[in-house]
Amino acid sequence: MAKQSSLLNFFNRS
Amino acid sequence: MFEARLVQGALLKKVMEAIKELLNEASFDCAHSGILLQAMDNSHVSLVSLNLRREGFDKYRCDRNLVMGMNLSSMSKILKCASNDDIITMKAQDNADTVTFVFESPKQEKISDYEMKLTNLDQDHLGIPETEYSCVIKLPSAEFARICRDLSQFGESIVISCTKEGVKFSAAGDIGTANIKLAQTATVDKEEDAVMVDMQEPVTLTFACKYLNMFTKATPLSPQVCLSMSPDVPLVVEYKIEDIGHIRYYLAPRIGD
């Protein structure tokens, strides 16, 4: 089963 | 002083419908150039980015930058009080802790105002990198909504697979499997009916149905939707909002098996 990734893995907090 | 008057008030009502299921609250960043909103859902899986340019308003004034934190369920209650043909004005004083919504009927015989308390929101702003996407797919927004709704019956995820032949949406679950293939349209009478695929390299990604279905609440805003994908990065689902701006949703993929 594929796991849901988080947007925080892709975008930096600014 | 901030004041933004939108003759097509129905657009603001539709924008609210398009974001209120994903977000409980959000900051409206008002500046000279227009209104921006960027917010993630609580689970940090999706992000809404809304842009309303000043040129889209028939009157727009923003003397100094203003961040208005709004409870979207409250704002939605207020916007429900506006008729579809009402002209809607949002206004606030500098440093105010309230925002006022004014609804004018087209013939000006009924004018209502609603004042709403603002909230202080400490929201993360994300830096979204400029990305050249491997696949950009344009399709009728109602078709996309239909596909997401239909495939949601089969499982929690939808696999979107884009090749030069076209785009395939798939789902699998206990009752079986489903595949919907859309070919690029050769000729169409109306541009909004077209399916267009611009592919640099094939991409296959998996996304949660739940979020895709929430994004399709923006369908009334635009006859077309644009999906942008690259390997292993979030999907972008964009709806143009007439001449005024756009709403973009970013969705982190489901990864691994």
mmCIF file of C-alpha atoms in Angstrom:
data_model
loop_
_atom_site.group_PDB
_atom_site.id
_atom_site.type_symbol
_atom_site.label_atom_id
_atom_site.label_comp_id
_atom_site.label_asym_id
_atom_site.label_seq_id
_atom_site.Cartn_x
_atom_site.Cartn_y
_atom_site.Cartn_z
ATOM 1 C CA MET A 1 0.000 0.000 0.000
ATOM 2 C CA ALA A 2 1.469 3.377 -1.027
ATOM 3 C CA LYS A 3 2.049 5.803 1.820
ATOM 4 C CA GLN A 4 0.881 9.387 1.792
ATOM 5 C CA SER A 5 3.829 11.786 1.684
ATOM 6 C CA SER A 6 3.791 15.245 3.246
ATOM 7 C CA LEU A 7 4.112 18.502 1.318
ATOM 8 C CA LEU A 8 6.794 19.458 3.818
ATOM 9 C CA ASN A 9 9.050 16.854 2.157
ATOM 10 C CA PHE A 10 8.930 18.890 -1.053
ATOM 11 C CA PHE A 11 8.505 22.543 -0.135
ATOM 12 C CA ASN A 12 10.556 24.589 2.292
ATOM 13 C CA ARG A 13 9.028 26.591 5.073
ATOM 14 C CA SER A 14 9.760 30.239 4.416
ATOM 15 C CA MET B 1 -7.616 51.360 4.336
ATOM 16 C CA PHE B 2 -8.401 48.257 2.332
ATOM 17 C CA GLU B 3 -11.367 48.035 -0.022
ATOM 18 C CA ALA B 4 -12.037 45.564 -2.823
ATOM 19 C CA ARG B 5 -15.283 45.652 -4.798
ATOM 20 C CA LEU B 6 -16.204 42.733 -7.008
ATOM 21 C CA VAL B 7 -19.163 43.167 -9.351
ATOM 22 C CA GLN B 8 -19.231 39.418 -9.978
ATOM 23 C CA GLY B 9 -19.733 38.639 -6.297
ATOM 24 C CA ALA B 10 -20.680 35.070 -7.198
ATOM 25 C CA LEU B 11 -16.997 34.436 -7.921
ATOM 26 C CA LEU B 12 -16.131 35.025 -4.270
ATOM 27 C CA LYS B 13 -18.919 32.672 -3.215
ATOM 28 C CA LYS B 14 -17.505 30.011 -5.550
ATOM 29 C CA VAL B 15 -13.962 30.560 -4.256
ATOM 30 C CA MET B 16 -15.237 29.964 -0.732
ATOM 31 C CA GLU B 17 -16.915 26.707 -1.785
ATOM 32 C CA ALA B 18 -13.602 25.679 -3.368
ATOM 33 C CA ILE B 19 -11.522 26.096 -0.211
ATOM 34 C CA LYS B 20 -13.742 25.646 2.818
ATOM 35 C CA GLU B 21 -13.623 21.855 2.915
ATOM 36 C CA LEU B 22 -9.835 21.780 2.833
ATOM 37 C CA LEU B 23 -9.140 24.639 5.204
ATOM 38 C CA ASN B 24 -10.626 25.707 8.529
ATOM 39 C CA GLU B 25 -8.960 29.073 8.467
ATOM 40 C CA ALA B 26 -6.638 31.050 6.229
ATOM 41 C CA SER B 27 -4.875 34.379 5.949
ATOM 42 C CA PHE B 28 -5.801 36.725 3.141
ATOM 43 C CA ASP B 29 -2.690 38.735 2.298
ATOM 44 C CA CYS B 30 -3.863 41.998 0.813
ATOM 45 C CA ALA B 31 -1.357 44.155 -1.031
ATOM 46 C CA HIS B 32 -1.324 46.795 -3.757
ATOM 47 C CA SER B 33 -1.194 44.106 -6.452
ATOM 48 C CA GLY B 34 -4.138 42.107 -5.147
ATOM 49 C CA ILE B 35 -5.112 39.387 -2.698
ATOM 50 C CA LEU B 36 -3.111 36.212 -2.070
ATOM 51 C CA LEU B 37 -3.947 33.261 0.105
ATOM 52 C CA GLN B 38 -1.676 30.313 0.749
ATOM 53 C CA ALA B 39 -2.568 27.630 3.262
ATOM 54 C CA MET B 40 -2.064 23.934 3.886
ATOM 55 C CA ASP B 41 -4.701 21.562 5.127
ATOM 56 C CA ASN B 42 -4.255 20.309 8.698
ATOM 57 C CA SER B 43 -2.470 17.135 7.666
ATOM 58 C CA HIS B 44 0.076 18.985 5.465
ATOM 59 C CA VAL B 45 -0.797 16.869 2.439
ATOM 60 C CA SER B 46 -2.277 19.597 0.253
ATOM 61 C CA LEU B 47 -1.911 23.320 -0.191
ATOM 62 C CA VAL B 48 -4.252 25.932 -1.604
ATOM 63 C CA SER B 49 -2.813 28.950 -3.374
ATOM 64 C CA LEU B 50 -5.308 31.614 -4.403
ATOM 65 C CA ASN B 51 -4.433 34.724 -6.390
ATOM 66 C CA LEU B 52 -6.923 37.523 -7.085
ATOM 67 C CA ARG B 53 -5.331 40.393 -9.011
ATOM 68 C CA ARG B 54 -6.393 43.978 -8.374
ATOM 69 C CA GLU B 55 -7.274 44.391 -12.063
ATOM 70 C CA GLY B 56 -10.099 41.895 -11.610
ATOM 71 C CA PHE B 57 -11.896 44.164 -9.137
ATOM 72 C CA ASP B 58 -13.859 47.151 -10.343
ATOM 73 C CA LYS B 59 -12.572 49.063 -7.345
ATOM 74 C CA TYR B 60 -9.457 48.139 -5.399
ATOM 75 C CA ARG B 61 -7.645 50.119 -2.773
ATOM 76 C CA CYS B 62 -4.942 48.861 -0.422
ATOM 77 C CA ASP B 63 -2.955 51.640 1.235
ATOM 78 C CA ARG B 64 -0.705 49.299 3.182
ATOM 79 C CA ASN B 65 -0.172 45.549 3.260
ATOM 80 C CA LEU B 66 -2.714 43.803 5.414
ATOM 81 C CA VAL B 67 -2.936 40.216 6.631
ATOM 82 C CA MET B 68 -6.470 39.200 7.471
ATOM 83 C CA GLY B 69 -6.803 35.879 9.289
ATOM 84 C CA MET B 70 -10.262 34.533 8.626
ATOM 85 C CA ASN B 71 -12.213 31.635 10.008
ATOM 86 C CA LEU B 72 -13.512 30.140 6.763
ATOM 87 C CA SER B 73 -16.582 28.577 8.267
ATOM 88 C CA SER B 74 -17.633 32.029 9.536
ATOM 89 C CA MET B 75 -16.757 33.666 6.215
ATOM 90 C CA SER B 76 -18.740 31.003 4.405
ATOM 91 C CA LYS B 77 -21.798 31.671 6.577
ATOM 92 C CA ILE B 78 -21.578 35.349 5.681
ATOM 93 C CA LEU B 79 -21.073 34.778 1.944
ATOM 94 C CA LYS B 80 -24.115 32.484 1.923
ATOM 95 C CA CYS B 81 -26.116 35.621 2.777
ATOM 96 C CA ALA B 82 -25.092 37.171 -0.567
ATOM 97 C CA SER B 83 -27.187 36.492 -3.651
ATOM 98 C CA ASN B 84 -25.440 35.258 -6.752
ATOM 99 C CA ASP B 85 -25.973 38.541 -8.577
ATOM 100 C CA ASP B 86 -24.877 40.726 -5.640
ATOM 101 C CA ILE B 87 -21.866 42.994 -5.846
ATOM 102 C CA ILE B 88 -19.532 42.145 -2.953
ATOM 103 C CA THR B 89 -17.155 44.573 -1.267
ATOM 104 C CA MET B 90 -14.612 43.552 1.375
ATOM 105 C CA LYS B 91 -13.200 46.357 3.466
ATOM 106 C CA ALA B 92 -11.064 46.881 6.531
ATOM 107 C CA GLN B 93 -9.294 49.723 8.273
ATOM 108 C CA ASP B 94 -5.517 49.525 8.725
ATOM 109 C CA ASN B 95 -4.681 47.468 11.831
ATOM 110 C CA ALA B 96 -8.321 46.544 12.240
ATOM 111 C CA ASP B 97 -9.446 43.398 13.979
ATOM 112 C CA THR B 98 -12.570 43.088 11.847
ATOM 113 C CA VAL B 99 -13.409 42.898 8.161
ATOM 114 C CA THR B 100 -16.694 44.109 6.676
ATOM 115 C CA PHE B 101 -18.506 42.477 3.782
ATOM 116 C CA VAL B 102 -21.015 44.666 1.934
ATOM 117 C CA PHE B 103 -23.522 43.082 -0.454
ATOM 118 C CA GLU B 104 -25.320 45.326 -2.957
ATOM 119 C CA SER B 105 -28.156 44.011 -5.094
ATOM 120 C CA PRO B 106 -27.729 44.895 -8.795
ATOM 121 C CA LYS B 107 -30.313 47.706 -8.641
ATOM 122 C CA GLN B 108 -29.040 48.922 -5.269
ATOM 123 C CA GLU B 109 -32.418 48.468 -3.614
ATOM 124 C CA LYS B 110 -30.933 46.187 -0.940
ATOM 125 C CA ILE B 111 -27.621 46.772 0.782
ATOM 126 C CA SER B 112 -26.418 44.546 3.601
ATOM 127 C CA ASP B 113 -23.238 44.660 5.637
ATOM 128 C CA TYR B 114 -21.700 41.966 7.792
ATOM 129 C CA GLU B 115 -18.774 42.564 10.101
ATOM 130 C CA MET B 116 -16.601 39.581 10.974
ATOM 131 C CA LYS B 117 -13.923 39.281 13.627
ATOM 132 C CA LEU B 118 -10.452 38.516 12.311
ATOM 133 C CA THR B 119 -8.236 35.917 13.967
ATOM 134 C CA ASN B 120 -4.495 35.873 14.443
ATOM 135 C CA LEU B 121 -3.144 32.940 12.500
ATOM 136 C CA ASP B 122 0.383 31.680 12.783
ATOM 137 C CA GLN B 123 0.540 29.830 9.501
ATOM 138 C CA ASP B 124 3.527 28.278 7.786
ATOM 139 C CA HIS B 125 4.293 29.821 4.442
ATOM 140 C CA LEU B 126 5.911 27.432 2.036
ATOM 141 C CA GLY B 127 8.415 28.308 -0.633
ATOM 142 C CA ILE B 128 7.165 26.558 -3.745
ATOM 143 C CA PRO B 129 10.067 26.029 -6.150
ATOM 144 C CA GLU B 130 9.657 27.048 -9.775
ATOM 145 C CA THR B 131 9.289 23.737 -11.600
ATOM 146 C CA GLU B 132 9.297 22.810 -15.258
ATOM 147 C CA TYR B 133 6.698 20.062 -15.281
ATOM 148 C CA SER B 134 7.196 16.916 -17.374
ATOM 149 C CA CYS B 135 3.496 16.664 -18.199
ATOM 150 C CA VAL B 136 0.870 19.378 -18.439
ATOM 151 C CA ILE B 137 -2.663 18.136 -19.069
ATOM 152 C CA LYS B 138 -5.628 20.387 -19.796
ATOM 153 C CA LEU B 139 -9.108 18.901 -19.717
ATOM 154 C CA PRO B 140 -12.693 19.989 -19.104
ATOM 155 C CA SER B 141 -13.108 20.563 -15.356
ATOM 156 C CA ALA B 142 -16.437 18.712 -15.253
ATOM 157 C CA GLU B 143 -14.770 15.685 -16.854
ATOM 158 C CA PHE B 144 -12.030 15.715 -14.214
ATOM 159 C CA ALA B 145 -14.626 15.968 -11.426
ATOM 160 C CA ARG B 146 -16.549 13.055 -12.936
ATOM 161 C CA ILE B 147 -13.414 10.900 -13.197
ATOM 162 C CA CYS B 148 -12.409 11.580 -9.583
ATOM 163 C CA ARG B 149 -15.928 10.831 -8.354
ATOM 164 C CA ASP B 150 -16.268 7.634 -10.394
ATOM 165 C CA LEU B 151 -12.853 6.219 -9.488
ATOM 166 C CA SER B 152 -13.311 7.002 -5.779
ATOM 167 C CA GLN B 153 -15.742 4.092 -5.632
ATOM 168 C CA PHE B 154 -12.906 1.642 -6.266
ATOM 169 C CA GLY B 155 -10.225 2.659 -3.812
ATOM 170 C CA GLU B 156 -8.600 5.406 -1.831
ATOM 171 C CA SER B 157 -6.062 6.258 -4.536
ATOM 172 C CA ILE B 158 -6.069 7.310 -8.146
ATOM 173 C CA VAL B 159 -3.078 6.603 -10.363
ATOM 174 C CA ILE B 160 -2.562 9.256 -13.021
ATOM 175 C CA SER B 161 -0.405 8.110 -15.873
ATOM 176 C CA CYS B 162 0.554 10.460 -18.679
ATOM 177 C CA THR B 163 2.143 9.344 -21.923
ATOM 178 C CA LYS B 164 2.277 10.825 -25.393
ATOM 179 C CA GLU B 165 -0.889 8.873 -26.255
ATOM 180 C CA GLY B 166 -2.867 10.638 -23.575
ATOM 181 C CA VAL B 167 -3.684 10.371 -19.904
ATOM 182 C CA LYS B 168 -4.966 7.374 -17.946
ATOM 183 C CA PHE B 169 -6.676 7.509 -14.568
ATOM 184 C CA SER B 170 -6.823 4.199 -12.672
ATOM 185 C CA ALA B 171 -8.080 2.865 -9.372
ATOM 186 C CA ALA B 172 -8.134 -0.562 -7.790
ATOM 187 C CA GLY B 173 -9.764 -2.027 -4.712
ATOM 188 C CA ASP B 174 -11.888 -4.811 -3.272
ATOM 189 C CA ILE B 175 -14.541 -4.702 -5.976
ATOM 190 C CA GLY B 176 -12.107 -4.634 -8.874
ATOM 191 C CA THR B 177 -10.253 -2.188 -11.051
ATOM 192 C CA ALA B 178 -11.169 0.813 -13.177
ATOM 193 C CA ASN B 179 -9.304 2.605 -15.953
ATOM 194 C CA ILE B 180 -10.326 5.769 -17.750
ATOM 195 C CA LYS B 181 -8.233 6.809 -20.733
ATOM 196 C CA LEU B 182 -8.502 10.233 -22.308
ATOM 197 C CA ALA B 183 -6.898 10.820 -25.667
ATOM 198 C CA GLN B 184 -5.752 14.223 -26.768
ATOM 199 C CA THR B 185 -8.561 15.765 -28.808
ATOM 200 C CA ALA B 186 -7.807 16.443 -32.463
ATOM 201 C CA THR B 187 -10.359 19.159 -33.114
ATOM 202 C CA VAL B 188 -13.074 20.636 -30.925
ATOM 203 C CA ASP B 189 -15.777 23.206 -31.522
ATOM 204 C CA LYS B 190 -15.181 24.840 -28.187
ATOM 205 C CA GLU B 191 -11.734 25.216 -26.657
ATOM 206 C CA GLU B 192 -13.110 24.389 -23.216
ATOM 207 C CA ASP B 193 -14.029 20.881 -24.398
ATOM 208 C CA ALA B 194 -10.456 20.074 -25.421
ATOM 209 C CA VAL B 195 -8.098 17.576 -23.835
ATOM 210 C CA MET B 196 -4.516 18.709 -24.372
ATOM 211 C CA VAL B 197 -1.388 16.882 -23.284
ATOM 212 C CA ASP B 198 2.026 18.518 -23.320
ATOM 213 C CA MET B 199 4.525 15.796 -22.384
ATOM 214 C CA GLN B 200 8.305 15.988 -22.101
ATOM 215 C CA GLU B 201 8.621 12.569 -20.423
ATOM 216 C CA PRO B 202 6.015 10.048 -19.267
ATOM 217 C CA VAL B 203 4.941 10.350 -15.612
ATOM 218 C CA THR B 204 2.930 8.029 -13.371
ATOM 219 C CA LEU B 205 1.947 9.197 -9.893
ATOM 220 C CA THR B 206 -0.529 8.082 -7.240
ATOM 221 C CA PHE B 207 -2.783 10.475 -5.314
ATOM 222 C CA ALA B 208 -5.390 10.246 -2.584
ATOM 223 C CA CYS B 209 -8.963 10.438 -3.921
ATOM 224 C CA LYS B 210 -10.115 12.348 -0.874
ATOM 225 C CA TYR B 211 -8.062 15.424 -1.772
ATOM 226 C CA LEU B 212 -8.687 15.280 -5.517
ATOM 227 C CA ASN B 213 -12.406 15.266 -4.807
ATOM 228 C CA MET B 214 -12.059 18.294 -2.547
ATOM 229 C CA PHE B 215 -10.153 20.156 -5.300
ATOM 230 C CA THR B 216 -13.015 19.529 -7.719
ATOM 231 C CA LYS B 217 -15.209 21.784 -5.572
ATOM 232 C CA ALA B 218 -13.553 24.511 -7.698
ATOM 233 C CA THR B 219 -15.211 23.158 -10.867
ATOM 234 C CA PRO B 220 -17.827 25.980 -11.055
ATOM 235 C CA LEU B 221 -14.970 28.511 -11.286
ATOM 236 C CA SER B 222 -13.639 27.373 -14.645
ATOM 237 C CA PRO B 223 -14.642 25.168 -17.591
ATOM 238 C CA GLN B 224 -11.072 23.843 -17.847
ATOM 239 C CA VAL B 225 -8.601 22.464 -15.325
ATOM 240 C CA CYS B 226 -4.855 22.083 -15.761
ATOM 241 C CA LEU B 227 -2.913 19.216 -14.137
ATOM 242 C CA SER B 228 0.883 19.536 -13.947
ATOM 243 C CA MET B 229 3.034 16.544 -13.009
ATOM 244 C CA SER B 230 6.696 15.636 -12.731
ATOM 245 C CA PRO B 231 8.187 12.465 -11.245
ATOM 246 C CA ASP B 232 8.162 12.441 -7.433
ATOM 247 C CA VAL B 233 6.873 15.977 -6.883
ATOM 248 C CA PRO B 234 3.453 17.290 -5.860
ATOM 249 C CA LEU B 235 0.693 17.488 -8.445
ATOM 250 C CA VAL B 236 -0.611 20.954 -9.319
ATOM 251 C CA VAL B 237 -4.317 21.289 -10.104
ATOM 252 C CA GLU B 238 -5.095 24.759 -11.435
ATOM 253 C CA TYR B 239 -8.406 26.453 -12.134
ATOM 254 C CA LYS B 240 -8.348 29.891 -13.755
ATOM 255 C CA ILE B 241 -10.778 32.392 -12.232
ATOM 256 C CA GLU B 242 -11.934 34.376 -15.266
ATOM 257 C CA ASP B 243 -9.835 37.540 -15.722
ATOM 258 C CA ILE B 244 -9.137 37.905 -12.039
ATOM 259 C CA GLY B 245 -6.686 35.163 -11.106
ATOM 260 C CA HIS B 246 -6.450 31.485 -10.278
ATOM 261 C CA ILE B 247 -6.733 28.860 -7.598
ATOM 262 C CA ARG B 248 -4.013 26.219 -7.460
ATOM 263 C CA TYR B 249 -3.992 23.106 -5.348
ATOM 264 C CA TYR B 250 -0.777 21.215 -4.634
ATOM 265 C CA LEU B 251 -1.039 17.582 -3.588
ATOM 266 C CA ALA B 252 1.790 15.420 -2.250
ATOM 267 C CA PRO B 253 1.874 12.028 -3.982
ATOM 268 C CA ARG B 254 1.418 8.661 -2.315
ATOM 269 C CA ILE B 255 4.743 6.878 -2.596
ATOM 270 C CA GLY B 256 6.211 3.373 -2.263
ATOM 271 C CA ASP B 257 4.352 0.078 -2.440
#
